[in-house]
Coordinates of C-alpha atoms and ligand atoms in Angstrom, one line a residue:
M265 CA 0.0 0.0 0.0
E266 CA 1.2 3.6 -0.8
L267 CA 2.7 5.4 2.2
L268 CA 1.5 9.0 2.6
V269 CA 3.8 11.8 3.6
L270 CA 1.8 14.7 5.0
G271 CA 3.7 17.9 4.2
G272 CA 6.1 18.5 1.3
G273 CA 8.6 20.6 3.2
L274 CA 12.1 19.7 4.0
M275 CA 11.3 16.6 6.2
G276 CA 8.6 15.3 3.9
L277 CA 10.9 15.5 0.9
A278 CA 13.9 14.0 2.7
I279 CA 11.8 11.1 4.0
A280 CA 10.0 10.6 0.7
H281 CA 13.4 10.5 -1.1
H282 CA 14.9 7.9 1.3
L283 CA 11.8 5.7 1.2
A284 CA 11.5 5.9 -2.6
R285 CA 15.2 4.8 -2.9
S286 CA 14.4 1.7 -0.9
G287 CA 11.5 0.9 -3.3
R288 CA 8.5 2.1 -1.3
S289 CA 5.6 3.6 -3.1
V290 CA 5.2 7.1 -1.7
R291 CA 2.7 10.0 -2.2
V292 CA 3.4 13.5 -0.8
I293 CA 0.4 15.6 0.3
S294 CA 1.6 19.2 0.1
R295 CA -0.5 22.1 1.1
N296 CA 1.8 24.9 -0.1
R297 CA 5.4 24.2 -1.0
K298 CA 6.3 27.9 -0.9
E299 CA 5.4 28.3 2.8
A300 CA 7.8 25.5 3.9
A301 CA 10.5 26.6 6.3
G302 CA 12.8 24.6 4.0
F303 CA 12.6 27.5 1.6
V304 CA 13.1 30.1 4.4
A305 CA 16.0 28.8 6.4
A306 CA 19.6 30.1 6.3
G307 CA 20.8 26.5 5.8
M308 CA 23.4 26.5 8.5
L309 CA 24.7 23.0 9.5
A310 CA 25.7 24.1 13.0
P311 CA 25.4 21.7 15.9
H312 CA 28.6 23.2 17.4
A313 CA 28.1 26.8 16.5
E314 CA 24.5 26.7 17.9
G315 CA 26.0 25.4 21.2
L316 CA 23.7 22.4 21.3
S317 CA 24.1 19.9 24.1
G318 CA 23.0 16.5 25.3
D319 CA 20.8 14.3 23.0
L320 CA 20.2 17.2 20.6
L321 CA 24.0 17.6 20.1
R322 CA 24.4 13.9 19.4
L323 CA 21.5 14.0 16.9
G324 CA 23.0 17.0 15.2
Q325 CA 26.5 15.5 15.0
A326 CA 25.0 12.2 13.7
S327 CA 23.3 14.2 11.0
L328 CA 26.3 16.3 10.1
E329 CA 28.3 13.2 9.6
R330 CA 25.7 11.8 7.1
I331 CA 25.4 15.1 5.2
P332 CA 28.2 14.6 2.6
T333 CA 26.8 11.2 1.5
W334 CA 23.2 12.4 1.7
V335 CA 23.9 15.4 -0.5
A336 CA 25.9 13.2 -3.0
Q337 CA 22.9 10.9 -3.3
I338 CA 20.4 13.7 -3.8
E339 CA 22.7 15.3 -6.4
T340 CA 23.0 11.9 -8.3
D341 CA 19.3 11.3 -8.2
S342 CA 18.4 14.8 -9.3
S343 CA 21.3 15.9 -11.5
L344 CA 21.2 19.2 -9.5
R345 CA 23.6 20.7 -7.1
C346 CA 22.6 21.2 -3.5
G347 CA 25.0 24.0 -2.6
Y348 CA 26.7 22.2 0.3
R349 CA 29.7 24.1 1.7
P350 CA 31.6 22.8 4.6
C351 CA 33.0 26.3 5.2
G352 CA 33.2 26.4 9.0
I353 CA 31.4 28.7 11.3
V354 CA 32.9 31.5 13.5
V355 CA 31.1 32.4 16.8
P356 CA 32.4 35.7 18.2
F357 CA 32.2 36.8 21.9
A358 CA 32.9 40.1 23.7
A359 CA 35.3 38.3 26.1
A360 CA 37.3 35.2 26.4
A361 CA 35.4 34.1 29.6
A362 CA 32.1 33.9 27.7
R363 CA 33.8 32.0 24.9
D364 CA 35.3 29.4 27.3
A365 CA 31.9 28.8 28.9
Y366 CA 30.3 27.8 25.5
P367 CA 28.7 24.3 25.7
T368 CA 30.5 23.0 22.6
A369 CA 33.9 24.5 23.5
A370 CA 35.5 21.1 23.2
W371 CA 34.9 21.0 19.5
G372 CA 36.1 24.4 18.5
E373 CA 39.4 26.1 17.7
P374 CA 39.8 29.1 20.1
L375 CA 40.4 32.5 18.4
D376 CA 41.7 35.7 20.0
R377 CA 41.1 39.1 18.4
A378 CA 43.9 38.6 15.9
G379 CA 42.6 35.2 15.0
L380 CA 39.1 36.6 14.6
E381 CA 40.4 39.3 12.2
R382 CA 42.2 36.7 10.2
A383 CA 39.1 34.5 10.0
I384 CA 36.6 37.3 9.4
P385 CA 38.3 40.4 7.9
G386 CA 36.4 43.5 9.0
I387 CA 34.7 42.0 12.0
G388 CA 33.2 44.5 14.4
P389 CA 35.5 46.0 17.1
Q390 CA 33.5 44.7 20.1
W391 CA 34.4 41.1 19.4
Q392 CA 37.5 40.0 21.3
A393 CA 37.4 36.2 21.2
G394 CA 35.7 33.4 19.3
W395 CA 35.4 29.8 18.3
L396 CA 36.0 28.5 14.8
F397 CA 34.0 25.3 14.3
S398 CA 35.5 24.1 11.1
Q399 CA 33.3 20.9 11.0
D400 CA 30.1 23.0 10.7
G401 CA 28.9 24.5 7.4
Q402 CA 25.9 25.4 5.3
I403 CA 23.7 24.3 2.4
D404 CA 21.8 26.5 0.0
N405 CA 18.4 25.1 1.0
R406 CA 16.4 28.0 -0.5
R407 CA 17.8 28.1 -4.0
Q408 CA 19.2 24.5 -4.4
L409 CA 18.5 21.8 -1.9
M410 CA 14.7 21.9 -1.9
R411 CA 14.5 21.8 -5.7
A412 CA 17.1 19.1 -5.9
L413 CA 15.1 17.0 -3.4
E414 CA 11.8 17.6 -5.3
R415 CA 13.4 16.5 -8.5
A416 CA 15.1 13.5 -7.0
C417 CA 11.8 12.4 -5.6
T418 CA 9.9 12.8 -8.9
H419 CA 12.7 10.9 -10.7
L420 CA 12.3 8.1 -8.2
G421 CA 8.5 7.9 -8.8
V422 CA 7.2 9.8 -5.8
A423 CA 3.7 11.1 -6.5
F424 CA 2.9 14.7 -5.4
E425 CA -0.4 16.3 -4.6
E426 CA 0.4 20.0 -4.4
G427 CA -2.2 22.4 -3.1
C428 CA -3.8 19.5 -1.1
S429 CA -4.3 19.7 2.7
A430 CA -4.5 16.8 5.0
T431 CA -7.5 17.8 7.2
G432 CA -8.1 14.7 9.4
L433 CA -6.8 11.4 10.4
V434 CA -9.2 8.4 10.4
T435 CA -8.5 5.6 12.8
G436 CA -10.1 2.1 13.1
S437 CA -11.7 0.5 16.1
A438 CA -8.2 -0.6 17.4
G439 CA -7.0 3.0 17.1
Q440 CA -4.8 2.3 14.0
L441 CA -4.5 4.6 11.1
Q442 CA -7.0 3.7 8.3
A443 CA -7.2 6.8 6.1
V444 CA -6.4 10.5 5.7
E445 CA -9.0 13.1 4.9
L446 CA -7.9 15.6 2.2
L447 CA -9.1 18.9 0.8
D448 CA -7.5 19.1 -2.7
A449 CA -6.6 22.0 -4.9
A450 CA -9.9 21.8 -6.7
G451 CA -11.8 22.2 -3.4
E452 CA -12.9 18.5 -3.3
R453 CA -12.9 16.6 -0.1
R454 CA -11.9 12.9 -0.2
R455 CA -10.5 10.1 1.9
L456 CA -7.4 8.3 1.0
G457 CA -7.0 4.9 2.6
C458 CA -3.6 4.2 4.0
D459 CA -2.1 2.1 6.8
Q460 CA 1.1 4.2 7.1
A461 CA 1.6 7.9 6.9
V462 CA 4.3 10.3 8.1
L463 CA 3.2 13.6 9.7
A464 CA 5.7 16.2 8.5
C465 CA 3.6 19.4 8.6
G466 CA 6.3 21.5 10.2
A467 CA 5.0 24.4 12.3
W468 CA 1.4 23.5 11.3
S469 CA 1.6 19.9 12.7
A470 CA -0.7 20.6 15.7
Q471 CA -3.4 21.7 13.3
L472 CA -3.6 18.1 12.2
L473 CA -2.9 16.4 15.5
P474 CA -3.6 18.9 18.3
Q475 CA -1.9 16.8 21.0
L476 CA 1.5 17.6 19.5
P477 CA 3.3 20.4 21.4
V478 CA 4.5 22.1 18.2
V479 CA 4.2 25.9 17.9
P480 CA 5.3 28.3 15.2
I481 CA 8.3 30.5 16.0
K482 CA 8.4 33.2 13.3
G483 CA 11.7 34.3 11.8
Q484 CA 12.4 37.2 9.5
M485 CA 15.4 37.1 7.1
L486 CA 17.1 39.2 4.4
S487 CA 19.9 38.8 1.9
L488 CA 22.7 41.2 0.9
Q489 CA 24.8 41.1 -2.2
G490 CA 28.4 41.3 -0.9
P491 CA 31.6 41.1 -2.9
Q492 CA 32.4 37.5 -3.8
Q493 CA 34.7 35.9 -1.3
A494 CA 34.0 38.7 1.2
L495 CA 33.4 36.1 3.9
Q496 CA 35.1 32.7 4.0
H497 CA 33.1 31.4 7.0
V498 CA 29.6 31.7 8.4
L499 CA 29.6 34.4 11.1
F500 CA 27.2 33.4 13.9
G501 CA 26.6 36.2 16.3
P502 CA 24.1 36.5 19.1
G503 CA 20.7 37.2 17.5
T504 CA 22.1 37.7 14.0
Y505 CA 24.2 35.6 11.6
L506 CA 25.7 36.1 8.1
V507 CA 25.8 33.1 5.8
P508 CA 27.9 33.6 2.6
R509 CA 26.8 31.6 -0.4
E510 CA 29.3 30.7 -3.1
D511 CA 28.2 33.6 -5.4
G512 CA 28.6 36.3 -2.8
L513 CA 25.0 36.5 -1.7
I514 CA 24.9 36.8 2.1
V515 CA 21.9 35.4 3.8
V516 CA 21.1 37.2 7.1
G517 CA 19.0 35.8 9.9
A518 CA 17.0 35.8 11.9
T519 CA 14.4 37.2 14.3
S520 CA 12.8 34.8 16.8
E521 CA 9.2 35.8 17.4
P522 CA 7.2 33.2 19.3
E523 CA 4.5 35.7 20.2
A524 CA 3.8 36.3 16.5
G525 CA 2.1 32.9 15.9
F526 CA 1.3 32.6 12.2
A527 CA 1.1 36.4 11.7
D528 CA 2.5 36.9 8.2
G529 CA 4.7 39.7 6.8
L530 CA 7.8 41.6 7.6
T531 CA 7.8 44.1 10.4
P532 CA 10.0 47.3 10.7
F533 CA 11.1 46.2 14.2
G534 CA 12.3 42.8 12.9
Q535 CA 14.1 44.2 9.9
R536 CA 15.7 46.9 12.1
Q537 CA 16.9 44.3 14.5
L538 CA 18.7 42.5 11.6
Q539 CA 20.2 45.7 10.4
V540 CA 21.6 46.5 13.8
G541 CA 23.0 43.0 14.1
I542 CA 24.7 43.3 10.7
S543 CA 26.4 46.6 11.7
G544 CA 27.7 45.1 14.9
L545 CA 29.0 41.9 13.3
L546 CA 30.5 43.3 10.1
P547 CA 30.2 47.1 9.7
A548 CA 31.1 47.1 6.0
A549 CA 28.1 44.8 5.3
A550 CA 25.7 47.5 6.4
Q551 CA 26.5 49.2 3.0
W552 CA 25.9 46.2 0.9
P553 CA 22.7 46.3 -1.1
P554 CA 19.7 44.3 0.3
M555 CA 18.4 41.9 -2.3
E556 CA 15.4 40.1 -0.7
R557 CA 13.4 40.0 2.5
W558 CA 11.3 37.0 3.7
W559 CA 9.9 35.2 6.7
G560 CA 8.7 31.8 7.8
Y561 CA 7.9 29.6 10.8
R562 CA 10.1 27.2 12.7
P563 CA 8.4 24.3 14.3
G564 CA 9.2 24.8 18.0
T565 CA 8.8 22.3 20.8
P566 CA 9.1 22.8 24.6
D567 CA 12.6 21.3 24.7
E568 CA 13.7 22.5 21.2
G569 CA 14.1 18.9 20.0
P570 CA 12.1 17.2 17.3
L571 CA 9.5 14.5 17.6
L572 CA 10.7 11.4 15.7
G573 CA 9.3 8.0 15.1
A574 CA 6.1 6.3 16.3
S575 CA 3.1 8.3 17.4
P576 CA 0.1 7.5 19.6
I577 CA -1.7 6.3 16.5
P578 CA -0.3 3.0 15.2
G579 CA 0.7 3.5 11.5
L580 CA 1.2 7.3 11.9
W581 CA 4.9 8.3 12.2
L582 CA 6.2 11.7 13.4
A583 CA 8.9 13.8 11.8
T584 CA 8.2 17.3 13.2
G585 CA 9.3 19.9 15.7
H586 CA 12.8 20.4 14.3
Y587 CA 12.7 24.1 15.4
R588 CA 15.9 26.0 14.3
N589 CA 17.9 23.0 13.2
G590 CA 15.8 21.2 10.6
V591 CA 18.2 21.7 7.7
L592 CA 21.0 20.2 9.8
L593 CA 18.7 17.4 11.0
A594 CA 17.1 16.4 7.7
A595 CA 19.6 13.7 6.9
I596 CA 19.4 11.8 10.2
T597 CA 15.6 12.3 10.3
A598 CA 15.2 10.6 6.9
D599 CA 17.5 7.8 8.0
L600 CA 15.8 7.2 11.4
L601 CA 12.3 7.4 10.0
A602 CA 13.0 5.1 7.0
G603 CA 14.6 2.6 9.4
A604 CA 11.7 2.7 11.8
I605 CA 9.0 2.4 9.1
A606 CA 10.8 -0.5 7.4
A607 CA 11.0 -2.2 10.8
E608 CA 14.7 -2.8 10.0
P609 CA 17.0 -3.9 12.8
L610 CA 18.4 -0.5 13.9
E611 CA 21.9 0.1 15.1
A612 CA 22.2 0.9 18.8
E613 CA 22.9 4.6 18.1
Q614 CA 19.7 4.9 15.9
Q615 CA 17.6 3.2 18.6
A616 CA 19.0 5.5 21.3
L617 CA 18.2 8.6 19.1
L618 CA 14.7 7.5 18.3
Q619 CA 14.1 6.9 22.0
A620 CA 15.5 10.2 23.0
F621 CA 13.2 12.0 20.6
D622 CA 10.0 10.0 21.2
W623 CA 6.8 12.0 21.7
R624 CA 6.3 10.3 25.1
R625 CA 9.0 12.5 26.7
F626 CA 6.5 15.3 27.1
G627 CA 4.5 13.2 29.4
W628 CA 1.4 13.2 27.4
T629 CA -0.4 9.8 27.8
E630 CA -3.9 10.6 26.6
P631 CA -4.8 8.0 24.0
F632 CA -5.9 9.3 20.6
S633 CA -9.1 7.7 19.2
G634 CA -11.7 8.5 16.6
E635 CA -11.8 11.1 13.9
T636 CA -12.1 14.2 16.1
P637 CA -8.9 15.0 17.9
P638 CA -9.1 16.2 21.5
P639 CA -8.6 19.9 22.1
H640 CA -5.2 21.5 21.7
R641 CA -2.9 21.2 24.7
S642 CA -1.2 24.5 24.9
L643 CA 2.4 24.9 26.0
Ligands
LIG707 C1 14.0 32.0 9.7 C2 14.4 30.5 9.8 C3 15.8 30.2 9.8 C4 16.2 28.9 9.9 N1 17.5 28.6 9.7 C5 17.9 27.3 9.9 C6 19.3 27.0 9.7 O1 20.1 27.9 9.5 N2 19.7 25.7 9.9 C7 18.8 24.7 10.2 O2 19.2 23.6 10.3 N3 17.5 25.0 10.3 C8 17.0 26.3 10.1 N4 15.7 26.6 10.2 C9 14.8 25.5 10.6 C10 14.3 24.6 9.4 O3 14.0 25.4 8.3 C11 13.1 23.8 9.8 O4 13.3 23.2 11.0 C12 12.7 22.8 8.8 O5 12.5 23.4 7.5 C13 11.4 22.1 9.2 O6 11.1 21.2 8.1 P1 9.6 20.6 8.1 O7 9.6 19.8 6.8 O8 9.3 20.1 9.4 O9 8.7 21.9 7.9 P2 8.5 22.8 6.6 O10 9.8 22.9 5.8 O11 8.0 24.1 7.1 O12 7.4 22.1 5.7 C14 6.1 21.9 6.2 C15 5.2 21.7 5.0 O13 4.0 21.1 5.4 C16 2.9 21.7 4.7 N5 1.7 21.4 5.5 C17 1.4 21.9 6.7 N6 0.2 21.5 7.1 C18 -0.2 20.6 6.1 C19 -1.4 19.8 5.9 N7 -2.4 19.8 6.8 N8 -1.5 19.1 4.8 C20 -0.5 19.1 3.8 N9 0.6 19.8 4.0 C21 0.7 20.6 5.1 C22 3.3 23.1 4.6 O14 2.6 23.7 3.6 C23 4.8 23.1 4.4 O15 5.1 23.1 3.0 C24 15.2 27.9 10.0 C25 13.9 28.2 10.0 C26 13.5 29.5 9.9 C27 12.0 29.8 9.9

């Protein structure tokens, strides 16, 4: 039977690609590809620069390790480049003491002011110390990765229903998944029978399964056209970061606005915040011409970690809640989900990661039954 992937954003595509490669018949139900955070993100691959810790750091490192092979596979299957650059990320600090207290200090190369100036010529004067995490990098998700994944999926026979919303989950008497209710682009409602589906609706996941503690965390972005080679590394400051693409475009992010919910649009306050961040990090960049401005929604969870693997509904799998690290985590997510769905024997590390990011860690034990989900449990 066809497996349904609900959501055609980054996770949906990455999982569909992995499953299709292993011979599964897959259909992606995609409400609106353009709204996906996969098209919004800065594309940093930054478990160390983000200062992750505990299970989330392990998950991020496991994904970072897989990324070169994952990207090569997508590029082969799509004949498109993904824009992967293992360029290293510099994290600046006002003082060495703050640098030394950073959670991922063990993985970085310490920089003093002179080292910072060598790594980032023109860096703002208030930065006196830093880390260079040379194993971190970036991928051009917005212009390259998402398209390459879409094309790889279609080459492998994945079916797409764009403009189609999953509006409900239908379960049988034993509580198992039996069908998904859809509202398609032509305005028609129908039920599609299935015994397995992956919920990958990003920030909108709780609209379909209100028990999920996933909320939108809005982020505004902009890009600048800098001189080519102006920056050799990503510069990851507090609140603002600069991500240099190969062609000199600098992607700048990002605001973090949990209170905005799904409010759309740019705000003067948010854009000003980015502008102030740019001037502080790299004063010359404040003069570079802005090219584009956009926004999107990170799928946030209470502990900032994703929900991966089985759900309360047998047959429904979860791949959501990746918050601000979904680009980094796409490779491991596809790997873990494909393994769990195929009921393959998993390696000890994979089992441990699935367990660490199981939905049960939030302590919600209410069983899900019937077609009408219980009311949303707010965070
Ligand atoms: C401003 C910003 C900056 C970021 N920067 C980075 C970064 O530098 N590095 C990094 O690793 N991560 C970053 N992220 C996070 C990353 O983009 C997300 O974690 C990741 O894209 C989540 O993928 P997803 O597939 O879960 O959701 P999305 O990519 O948002 O896709 C969800 C899709 O599901 C669809 N959908 C929703 N509901 C339904 C439904 N009922 N039926 C059918 N389809 C539905 C939506 O239309 C959407 O297309 C950033 C995010 C933002 C917003």
